[in-house]
């Protein structure tokens, strides 16, 4: 059984249900004691910035700021390097606890023994 879950979130407001599902699964996994690493890529990259999760709306879904805070409190959140550069997001712009890292680190995480990776 996997003891670490890596979730790559590729969508944001452009695909709100898929985005919400990714963060919901991550938050539930954290609450269940699973080691969680969330990668923000594509349109979800914007959620690395203060206040941006609060702009996300999806009826009948848990508030994205709450889900993100849950993951940040007990898991790891990483913003894709290329996605950050494309959006002019730097290290000083992101929420406390969010790191910026690239594909090499992602591959290293997903290839580790006992890891399950999901992409939304």
CSV table of N, CA, C and O in Angstrom, one decimal:
chain,number,residue,atom,x,y,z
A,1,UNK,N,0.8,-1.2,0.0
A,1,UNK,CA,0.0,0.0,0.0
A,1,UNK,C,0.9,1.2,0.0
A,1,UNK,O,1.9,1.3,0.7
A,2,UNK,N,0.5,2.2,-0.8
A,2,UNK,CA,1.2,3.5,-0.9
A,2,UNK,C,1.2,4.2,0.4
A,2,UNK,O,0.1,4.3,1.1
A,3,UNK,N,2.3,4.8,0.9
A,3,UNK,CA,2.2,5.6,2.1
A,3,UNK,C,2.4,7.1,1.8
A,3,UNK,O,2.5,7.9,2.7
A,4,UNK,N,2.6,7.4,0.5
A,4,UNK,CA,2.7,8.8,0.1
A,4,UNK,C,1.9,9.0,-1.2
A,4,UNK,O,1.8,8.1,-2.0
A,5,UNK,N,1.2,10.1,-1.2
A,5,UNK,CA,0.3,10.5,-2.3
A,5,UNK,C,0.8,11.8,-3.0
A,5,UNK,O,1.0,12.8,-2.3
A,6,UNK,N,1.1,11.7,-4.3
A,6,UNK,CA,1.5,12.9,-5.0
A,6,UNK,C,0.4,13.2,-6.0
A,6,UNK,O,0.0,12.4,-6.8
A,7,UNK,N,-0.1,14.5,-5.9
A,7,UNK,CA,-1.2,14.9,-6.7
A,7,UNK,C,-0.8,16.1,-7.6
A,7,UNK,O,-0.4,17.1,-7.0
A,8,UNK,N,-0.9,15.9,-8.9
A,8,UNK,CA,-0.6,17.0,-9.8
A,8,UNK,C,-1.9,17.6,-10.2
A,8,UNK,O,-2.8,16.9,-10.8
A,9,UNK,N,-2.1,18.9,-9.9
A,9,UNK,CA,-3.3,19.6,-10.3
A,9,UNK,C,-3.0,20.5,-11.5
A,9,UNK,O,-2.1,21.4,-11.5
A,10,UNK,N,-3.7,20.1,-12.6
A,10,UNK,CA,-3.4,20.8,-13.9
A,10,UNK,C,-4.4,21.9,-14.2
A,10,UNK,O,-4.3,22.6,-15.2
A,11,UNK,N,-5.5,22.0,-13.5
A,11,UNK,CA,-6.6,22.8,-13.8
A,11,UNK,C,-6.9,23.8,-12.7
A,11,UNK,O,-6.5,23.6,-11.5
A,12,UNK,N,-7.6,24.9,-13.0
A,12,UNK,CA,-8.0,25.9,-12.0
A,12,UNK,C,-9.4,26.3,-12.3
A,12,UNK,O,-10.3,25.4,-12.5
A,13,UNK,N,-9.7,27.5,-12.5
A,13,UNK,CA,-11.0,28.0,-12.8
A,13,UNK,C,-11.5,27.5,-14.2
A,13,UNK,O,-12.7,27.5,-14.4
A,14,UNK,N,-10.6,27.1,-15.0
A,14,UNK,CA,-10.9,26.6,-16.3
A,14,UNK,C,-11.6,25.3,-16.3
A,14,UNK,O,-12.3,24.9,-17.2
A,15,UNK,N,-11.4,24.5,-15.2
A,15,UNK,CA,-12.1,23.2,-15.0
A,15,UNK,C,-12.3,23.0,-13.5
A,15,UNK,O,-11.6,22.3,-12.9
A,16,UNK,N,-13.3,23.8,-13.0
A,16,UNK,CA,-13.4,23.9,-11.6
A,16,UNK,C,-13.7,22.5,-10.9
A,16,UNK,O,-13.2,22.3,-9.8
A,17,UNK,N,-14.5,21.7,-11.5
A,17,UNK,CA,-14.8,20.4,-10.8
A,17,UNK,C,-13.5,19.5,-10.6
A,17,UNK,O,-13.3,19.0,-9.6
A,18,UNK,N,-12.8,19.5,-11.7
A,18,UNK,CA,-11.5,18.7,-11.6
A,18,UNK,C,-10.6,19.3,-10.6
A,18,UNK,O,-9.9,18.6,-9.8
A,19,UNK,N,-10.5,20.6,-10.6
A,19,UNK,CA,-9.6,21.3,-9.6
A,19,UNK,C,-10.0,21.0,-8.2
A,19,UNK,O,-9.2,20.6,-7.3
A,20,UNK,N,-11.3,21.1,-8.0
A,20,UNK,CA,-11.9,20.9,-6.6
A,20,UNK,C,-11.7,19.5,-6.2
A,20,UNK,O,-11.3,19.2,-5.0
A,21,UNK,N,-11.8,18.5,-7.1
A,21,UNK,CA,-11.6,17.1,-6.8
A,21,UNK,C,-10.2,16.9,-6.3
A,21,UNK,O,-10.0,16.1,-5.3
A,22,UNK,N,-9.2,17.5,-7.0
A,22,UNK,CA,-7.8,17.3,-6.7
A,22,UNK,C,-7.6,17.8,-5.2
A,22,UNK,O,-6.9,17.1,-4.4
A,23,UNK,N,-8.0,19.0,-4.9
A,23,UNK,CA,-7.8,19.5,-3.6
A,23,UNK,C,-8.5,18.8,-2.5
A,23,UNK,O,-8.1,18.6,-1.4
A,24,UNK,N,-9.7,18.3,-2.8
A,24,UNK,CA,-10.5,17.6,-1.9
A,24,UNK,C,-9.8,16.2,-1.5
A,24,UNK,O,-9.7,15.9,-0.4
A,25,UNK,N,-9.4,15.5,-2.6
A,25,UNK,CA,-8.7,14.3,-2.3
A,25,UNK,C,-7.4,14.5,-1.5
A,25,UNK,O,-7.1,13.8,-0.6
A,26,UNK,N,-6.7,15.6,-1.8
A,26,UNK,CA,-5.5,15.9,-1.1
A,26,UNK,C,-5.8,16.2,0.4
A,26,UNK,O,-5.1,15.7,1.3
A,27,UNK,N,-6.8,17.0,0.7
A,27,UNK,CA,-7.2,17.3,2.0
A,27,UNK,C,-7.7,16.1,2.8
A,27,UNK,O,-7.3,16.0,4.0
A,28,UNK,N,-8.4,15.3,2.2
A,28,UNK,CA,-8.9,14.0,2.8
A,28,UNK,C,-7.7,13.1,3.1
A,28,UNK,O,-7.7,12.5,4.2
A,29,UNK,N,-6.8,13.0,2.2
A,29,UNK,CA,-5.6,12.2,2.5
A,29,UNK,C,-4.8,12.7,3.6
A,29,UNK,O,-4.4,11.9,4.5
A,30,UNK,N,-4.6,14.0,3.7
A,30,UNK,CA,-3.9,14.6,4.8
A,30,UNK,C,-4.6,14.3,6.1
A,30,UNK,O,-4.0,13.9,7.1
A,31,UNK,N,-5.9,14.5,6.1
A,31,UNK,CA,-6.7,14.2,7.3
A,31,UNK,C,-6.7,12.8,7.7
A,31,UNK,O,-6.8,12.4,8.9
A,32,UNK,N,-6.4,11.9,6.8
A,32,UNK,CA,-6.3,10.5,7.0
A,32,UNK,C,-4.9,10.0,7.5
A,32,UNK,O,-4.6,8.8,7.6
A,33,UNK,N,-4.0,11.0,7.5
A,33,UNK,CA,-2.6,10.7,8.0
A,33,UNK,C,-1.7,10.3,6.8
A,33,UNK,O,-0.6,9.8,7.1
A,34,UNK,N,-2.1,10.4,5.6
A,34,UNK,CA,-1.3,10.1,4.5
A,34,UNK,C,-0.3,11.3,4.2
A,34,UNK,O,-0.7,12.4,4.3
A,35,UNK,N,0.9,11.0,3.9
A,35,UNK,CA,1.9,12.0,3.4
A,35,UNK,C,1.5,12.5,2.1
A,35,UNK,O,1.4,11.7,1.1
A,36,UNK,N,1.2,13.8,1.9
A,36,UNK,CA,0.7,14.3,0.7
A,36,UNK,C,1.6,15.4,0.1
A,36,UNK,O,2.1,16.3,0.8
A,37,UNK,N,1.8,15.3,-1.2
A,37,UNK,CA,2.5,16.4,-1.9
A,37,UNK,C,1.6,16.8,-3.1
A,37,UNK,O,1.3,16.0,-3.9
A,38,UNK,N,1.3,18.1,-3.2
A,38,UNK,CA,0.4,18.6,-4.2
A,38,UNK,C,1.3,19.5,-5.1
A,38,UNK,O,2.1,20.3,-4.6
A,39,UNK,N,1.2,19.2,-6.4
A,39,UNK,CA,2.0,20.0,-7.4
A,39,UNK,C,1.0,20.9,-8.2
A,39,UNK,O,0.0,20.4,-8.7
A,40,UNK,N,1.2,22.2,-8.2
A,40,UNK,CA,0.4,23.1,-8.9
A,40,UNK,C,1.0,23.4,-10.3
A,40,UNK,O,2.1,23.9,-10.4
A,41,UNK,N,0.3,23.0,-11.3
A,41,UNK,CA,0.8,23.2,-12.7
A,41,UNK,C,-0.4,23.8,-13.5
A,41,UNK,O,-1.5,23.8,-13.1
A,42,UNK,N,0.0,24.4,-14.7
A,42,UNK,CA,-1.0,25.0,-15.5
A,42,UNK,C,-1.8,26.1,-14.8
A,42,UNK,O,-1.2,26.8,-14.0
A,43,UNK,N,-3.1,26.1,-15.0
A,43,UNK,CA,-3.9,27.1,-14.4
A,43,UNK,C,-4.0,27.1,-12.9
A,43,UNK,O,-4.3,28.1,-12.2
A,44,UNK,N,-3.7,25.9,-12.3
A,44,UNK,CA,-3.7,25.9,-10.8
A,44,UNK,C,-2.5,26.6,-10.2
A,44,UNK,O,-2.5,26.9,-9.0
A,45,UNK,N,-1.5,27.0,-11.0
A,45,UNK,CA,-0.4,27.7,-10.5
A,45,UNK,C,-0.8,29.0,-9.8
A,45,UNK,O,-0.1,29.4,-8.9
A,46,UNK,N,-1.9,29.6,-10.2
A,46,UNK,CA,-2.3,30.8,-9.6
A,46,UNK,C,-2.7,30.7,-8.2
A,46,UNK,O,-2.6,31.6,-7.4
A,47,UNK,N,-3.0,29.5,-7.7
A,47,UNK,CA,-3.4,29.2,-6.3
A,47,UNK,C,-2.2,29.3,-5.4
A,47,UNK,O,-2.4,29.3,-4.2
A,48,UNK,N,-1.0,29.4,-5.9
A,48,UNK,CA,0.2,29.6,-5.1
A,48,UNK,C,0.3,31.0,-4.6
A,48,UNK,O,1.1,31.3,-3.7
A,49,UNK,N,-0.5,31.9,-5.2
A,49,UNK,CA,-0.5,33.3,-4.8
A,49,UNK,C,-1.5,33.6,-3.7
A,49,UNK,O,-2.6,33.1,-3.7
A,50,UNK,N,-1.1,34.5,-2.7
A,50,UNK,CA,-2.1,34.9,-1.7
A,50,UNK,C,-3.4,35.4,-2.3
A,50,UNK,O,-3.4,36.2,-3.2
A,51,UNK,N,-4.5,35.0,-1.7
A,51,UNK,CA,-5.8,35.4,-2.1
A,51,UNK,C,-6.4,34.8,-3.3
A,51,UNK,O,-7.6,34.9,-3.6
A,52,UNK,N,-5.6,34.1,-4.1
A,52,UNK,CA,-6.2,33.6,-5.4
A,52,UNK,C,-7.2,32.4,-5.2
A,52,UNK,O,-8.1,32.3,-5.9
A,53,UNK,N,-6.9,31.6,-4.2
A,53,UNK,CA,-7.8,30.5,-3.9
A,53,UNK,C,-9.2,31.0,-3.5
A,53,UNK,O,-10.2,30.4,-3.8
A,54,UNK,N,-9.2,32.1,-2.8
A,54,UNK,CA,-10.5,32.7,-2.4
A,54,UNK,C,-11.4,33.2,-3.5
A,54,UNK,O,-12.6,33.3,-3.4
A,55,UNK,N,-10.8,33.4,-4.7
A,55,UNK,CA,-11.5,33.8,-5.9
A,55,UNK,C,-12.2,32.6,-6.6
A,55,UNK,O,-13.1,32.8,-7.4
A,56,UNK,N,-11.8,31.4,-6.2
A,56,UNK,CA,-12.3,30.2,-6.8
A,56,UNK,C,-13.7,29.9,-6.3
A,56,UNK,O,-13.9,29.8,-5.0
A,57,UNK,N,-14.6,29.6,-7.1
A,57,UNK,CA,-16.0,29.2,-6.7
A,57,UNK,C,-16.5,28.0,-7.4
A,57,UNK,O,-16.3,27.8,-8.6
A,58,UNK,N,-17.1,27.1,-6.6
A,58,UNK,CA,-17.8,25.9,-7.2
A,58,UNK,C,-18.9,25.6,-6.2
A,58,UNK,O,-18.6,25.2,-5.1
A,59,UNK,N,-20.1,25.6,-6.7
A,59,UNK,CA,-21.3,25.3,-5.8
A,59,UNK,C,-21.1,23.9,-5.2
A,59,UNK,O,-20.7,23.0,-5.9
A,60,UNK,N,-21.5,23.8,-4.0
A,60,UNK,CA,-21.6,22.5,-3.2
A,60,UNK,C,-20.2,21.9,-3.1
A,60,UNK,O,-20.1,20.7,-2.9
A,61,UNK,N,-19.2,22.7,-3.1
A,61,UNK,CA,-17.8,22.2,-2.9
A,61,UNK,C,-17.2,22.9,-1.7
A,61,UNK,O,-17.6,24.0,-1.3
A,62,UNK,N,-16.3,22.2,-1.0
A,62,UNK,CA,-15.6,22.8,0.1
A,62,UNK,C,-14.8,24.0,-0.4
A,62,UNK,O,-14.3,24.0,-1.5
A,63,UNK,N,-14.7,25.1,0.4
A,63,UNK,CA,-14.0,26.3,0.0
A,63,UNK,C,-12.5,25.9,-0.3
A,63,UNK,O,-11.8,25.3,0.5
A,64,UNK,N,-12.0,26.3,-1.5
A,64,UNK,CA,-10.6,26.0,-1.9
A,64,UNK,C,-9.6,26.6,-0.9
A,64,UNK,O,-8.6,25.9,-0.6
A,65,UNK,N,-9.8,27.8,-0.3
A,65,UNK,CA,-8.8,28.2,0.7
A,65,UNK,C,-8.7,27.3,1.9
A,65,UNK,O,-7.6,27.0,2.4
A,66,UNK,N,-9.8,26.7,2.3
A,66,UNK,CA,-9.7,25.7,3.4
A,66,UNK,C,-9.0,24.5,3.1
A,66,UNK,O,-8.2,23.9,3.8
A,67,UNK,N,-9.3,24.0,1.8
A,67,UNK,CA,-8.6,22.7,1.4
A,67,UNK,C,-7.1,23.0,1.2
A,67,UNK,O,-6.3,22.2,1.7
A,68,UNK,N,-6.7,24.1,0.6
A,68,UNK,CA,-5.3,24.5,0.4
A,68,UNK,C,-4.6,24.6,1.8
A,68,UNK,O,-3.5,24.1,2.0
A,69,UNK,N,-5.3,25.3,2.7
A,69,UNK,CA,-4.7,25.5,4.1
A,69,UNK,C,-4.5,24.1,4.7
A,69,UNK,O,-3.4,23.9,5.4
A,70,UNK,N,-5.4,23.2,4.6
A,70,UNK,CA,-5.2,21.9,5.2
A,70,UNK,C,-4.0,21.2,4.6
A,70,UNK,O,-3.2,20.6,5.4
A,71,UNK,N,-3.8,21.3,3.3
A,71,UNK,CA,-2.7,20.6,2.7
A,71,UNK,C,-1.4,21.3,3.1
A,71,UNK,O,-0.4,20.6,3.5
A,72,UNK,N,-1.4,22.6,3.2
A,72,UNK,CA,-0.2,23.4,3.6
A,72,UNK,C,0.2,23.1,5.1
A,72,UNK,O,1.4,23.1,5.4
A,73,UNK,N,-0.8,22.8,5.9
A,73,UNK,CA,-0.5,22.6,7.3
A,73,UNK,C,0.1,21.3,7.6
A,73,UNK,O,0.9,21.1,8.6
A,74,UNK,N,-0.1,20.2,6.8
A,74,UNK,CA,0.5,18.9,7.1
A,74,UNK,C,1.1,18.2,5.9
A,74,UNK,O,1.6,17.1,6.0
A,75,UNK,N,1.0,18.9,4.7
A,75,UNK,CA,1.6,18.3,3.5
A,75,UNK,C,2.6,19.2,2.9
A,75,UNK,O,3.1,20.1,3.5
A,76,UNK,N,2.8,19.0,1.6
A,76,UNK,CA,3.7,19.9,0.8
A,76,UNK,C,3.0,20.4,-0.4
A,76,UNK,O,2.3,19.6,-1.1
A,77,UNK,N,3.2,21.6,-0.7
A,77,UNK,CA,2.6,22.2,-2.0
A,77,UNK,C,3.8,22.8,-2.8
A,77,UNK,O,4.6,23.5,-2.2
A,78,UNK,N,3.9,22.4,-4.0
A,78,UNK,CA,4.9,22.8,-4.9
A,78,UNK,C,4.4,23.4,-6.2
A,78,UNK,O,3.4,22.9,-6.8
A,79,UNK,N,4.9,24.6,-6.6
A,79,UNK,CA,4.6,25.2,-7.8
A,79,UNK,C,5.6,24.9,-8.8
A,79,UNK,O,6.8,25.0,-8.6
A,80,UNK,N,5.1,24.4,-10.0
A,80,UNK,CA,6.0,24.0,-11.1
A,80,UNK,C,6.8,25.2,-11.5
A,80,UNK,O,6.3,26.3,-11.7
A,81,UNK,N,8.1,25.0,-11.7
A,81,UNK,CA,9.0,26.1,-12.1
A,81,UNK,C,8.6,26.8,-13.4
A,81,UNK,O,8.5,28.0,-13.5
A,82,UNK,N,8.4,26.0,-14.4
A,82,UNK,CA,8.0,26.5,-15.7
A,82,UNK,C,6.7,27.3,-15.7
A,82,UNK,O,6.6,28.3,-16.3
A,83,UNK,N,5.8,26.7,-14.9
A,83,UNK,CA,4.5,27.4,-14.8
A,83,UNK,C,4.6,28.7,-14.1
A,83,UNK,O,3.9,29.7,-14.4
A,84,UNK,N,5.5,28.8,-13.1
A,84,UNK,CA,5.7,30.0,-12.4
A,84,UNK,C,6.3,31.0,-13.3
A,84,UNK,O,5.9,32.2,-13.3
A,85,UNK,N,7.3,30.6,-14.0
A,85,UNK,CA,8.0,31.6,-14.9
A,85,UNK,C,7.1,32.1,-16.0
A,85,UNK,O,7.1,33.3,-16.3
A,86,UNK,N,6.2,31.3,-16.5
A,86,UNK,CA,5.3,31.7,-17.6
A,86,UNK,C,4.3,32.7,-17.0
A,86,UNK,O,3.7,33.5,-17.8
A,87,UNK,N,4.1,32.7,-15.7
A,87,UNK,CA,3.1,33.6,-15.1
A,87,UNK,C,3.8,34.8,-14.3
A,87,UNK,O,3.2,35.5,-13.6
A,88,UNK,N,5.1,34.9,-14.5
A,88,UNK,CA,5.9,35.9,-13.8
A,88,UNK,C,5.7,35.8,-12.2
A,88,UNK,O,5.7,36.8,-11.6
A,89,UNK,N,5.7,34.5,-11.7
A,89,UNK,CA,5.6,34.3,-10.3
A,89,UNK,C,6.9,33.9,-9.8
A,89,UNK,O,7.6,33.0,-10.3
A,90,UNK,N,7.4,34.7,-8.8
A,90,UNK,CA,8.7,34.4,-8.2
A,90,UNK,C,8.6,33.9,-6.8
A,90,UNK,O,7.5,33.8,-6.2
A,91,UNK,N,9.7,33.4,-6.2
A,91,UNK,CA,9.7,32.9,-4.8
A,91,UNK,C,9.1,33.8,-3.8
A,91,UNK,O,8.4,33.3,-2.9
A,92,UNK,N,9.3,35.1,-4.0
A,92,UNK,CA,8.7,36.1,-3.0
A,92,UNK,C,7.2,36.3,-3.2
A,92,UNK,O,6.7,37.0,-2.3
A,93,UNK,N,6.6,35.8,-4.2
A,93,UNK,CA,5.2,36.1,-4.5
A,93,UNK,C,4.3,35.0,-3.9
A,93,UNK,O,3.1,35.3,-3.7
A,94,UNK,N,4.8,33.8,-3.6
A,94,UNK,CA,3.9,32.7,-3.2
A,94,UNK,C,3.6,32.7,-1.8
A,94,UNK,O,4.2,33.3,-0.9
A,95,UNK,N,2.5,31.9,-1.4
A,95,UNK,CA,2.1,31.7,-0.1
A,95,UNK,C,3.2,31.1,0.7
A,95,UNK,O,4.0,30.3,0.2
A,96,UNK,N,3.2,31.4,2.0
A,96,UNK,CA,4.2,30.8,2.9
A,96,UNK,C,4.0,29.3,2.9
A,96,UNK,O,2.9,28.8,3.0
A,97,UNK,N,5.1,28.5,2.7
A,97,UNK,CA,5.0,27.1,2.7
A,97,UNK,C,5.0,26.5,1.3
A,97,UNK,O,5.2,25.3,1.1
A,98,UNK,N,4.8,27.3,0.3
A,98,UNK,CA,4.8,26.8,-1.1
A,98,UNK,C,6.2,26.9,-1.7
A,98,UNK,O,6.9,28.0,-1.5
A,99,UNK,N,6.7,25.9,-2.2
A,99,UNK,CA,8.1,25.9,-2.8
A,99,UNK,C,7.9,25.9,-4.4
A,99,UNK,O,6.8,25.5,-4.9
A,100,UNK,N,8.9,26.3,-5.1
A,100,UNK,CA,8.9,26.2,-6.5
A,100,UNK,C,10.0,25.2,-6.9
A,100,UNK,O,11.1,25.3,-6.4
A,101,UNK,N,9.6,24.3,-7.7
A,101,UNK,CA,10.5,23.2,-8.1
A,101,UNK,C,10.1,22.7,-9.5
A,101,UNK,O,9.0,22.9,-9.9
A,102,UNK,N,11.1,22.0,-10.1
A,102,UNK,CA,10.8,21.5,-11.5
A,102,UNK,C,10.6,20.0,-11.7
A,102,UNK,O,10.4,19.3,-10.7
A,103,UNK,N,10.6,19.6,-12.9
A,103,UNK,CA,10.3,18.3,-13.3
A,103,UNK,C,11.2,17.2,-12.6
A,103,UNK,O,10.7,16.1,-12.3
A,104,UNK,N,12.5,17.6,-12.4
A,104,UNK,CA,13.4,16.6,-11.8
A,104,UNK,C,12.9,16.2,-10.4
A,104,UNK,O,12.9,15.0,-10.0
A,105,UNK,N,12.4,17.2,-9.6
A,105,UNK,CA,12.0,16.9,-8.3
A,105,UNK,C,10.6,16.2,-8.3
A,105,UNK,O,10.4,15.3,-7.6
A,106,UNK,N,9.8,16.5,-9.3
A,106,UNK,CA,8.5,15.8,-9.5
A,106,UNK,C,8.8,14.3,-9.8
A,106,UNK,O,8.2,13.4,-9.1
A,107,UNK,N,9.6,14.1,-10.7
A,107,UNK,CA,9.9,12.7,-11.1
A,107,UNK,C,10.5,11.9,-9.9
A,107,UNK,O,10.2,10.8,-9.6
A,108,UNK,N,11.4,12.6,-9.2
A,108,UNK,CA,12.0,12.0,-8.0
A,108,UNK,C,10.9,11.6,-7.0
A,108,UNK,O,10.9,10.5,-6.4
A,109,UNK,N,9.9,12.5,-6.7
A,109,UNK,CA,8.9,12.2,-5.8
A,109,UNK,C,8.0,11.0,-6.3
A,109,UNK,O,7.7,10.1,-5.5
A,110,UNK,N,7.6,11.0,-7.5
A,110,UNK,CA,6.6,10.0,-8.0
A,110,UNK,C,7.3,8.7,-8.1
A,110,UNK,O,6.6,7.6,-8.1
A,111,UNK,N,8.6,8.6,-8.3
A,111,UNK,CA,9.3,7.3,-8.5
A,111,UNK,C,9.7,6.7,-7.2
A,111,UNK,O,10.2,5.6,-7.1
A,112,UNK,N,9.5,7.4,-6.1
A,112,UNK,CA,9.9,6.8,-4.8
A,112,UNK,C,9.1,5.6,-4.4
A,112,UNK,O,7.9,5.6,-4.7
A,113,UNK,N,9.7,4.7,-3.7
A,113,UNK,CA,8.9,3.5,-3.3
A,113,UNK,C,7.8,3.9,-2.4
A,113,UNK,O,7.9,4.9,-1.6
A,114,UNK,N,6.6,3.2,-2.5
A,114,UNK,CA,5.5,3.5,-1.7
A,114,UNK,C,4.7,4.7,-2.0
A,114,UNK,O,4.0,5.3,-1.2
A,115,UNK,N,4.9,5.2,-3.3
A,115,UNK,CA,4.2,6.4,-3.7
A,115,UNK,C,3.1,6.1,-4.7
A,115,UNK,O,3.4,5.4,-5.7
A,116,UNK,N,2.0,6.8,-4.6
A,116,UNK,CA,0.9,6.7,-5.6
A,116,UNK,C,0.8,8.1,-6.1
A,116,UNK,O,0.7,9.1,-5.4
A,117,UNK,N,0.7,8.2,-7.5
A,117,UNK,CA,0.6,9.6,-8.1
A,117,UNK,C,-0.8,9.6,-8.8
A,117,UNK,O,-1.2,8.7,-9.5
A,118,UNK,N,-1.4,10.8,-8.7
A,118,UNK,CA,-2.7,11.1,-9.4
A,118,UNK,C,-2.5,12.4,-10.1
A,118,UNK,O,-1.9,13.3,-9.6
A,119,UNK,N,-3.2,12.5,-11.2
A,119,UNK,CA,-3.2,13.7,-12.0
A,119,UNK,C,-4.6,14.2,-12.3
A,119,UNK,O,-5.4,13.4,-12.7
A,120,UNK,N,-4.9,15.4,-11.9
A,120,UNK,CA,-6.2,16.0,-12.1
A,120,UNK,C,-6.1,17.1,-13.1
A,120,UNK,O,-5.3,17.9,-13.0
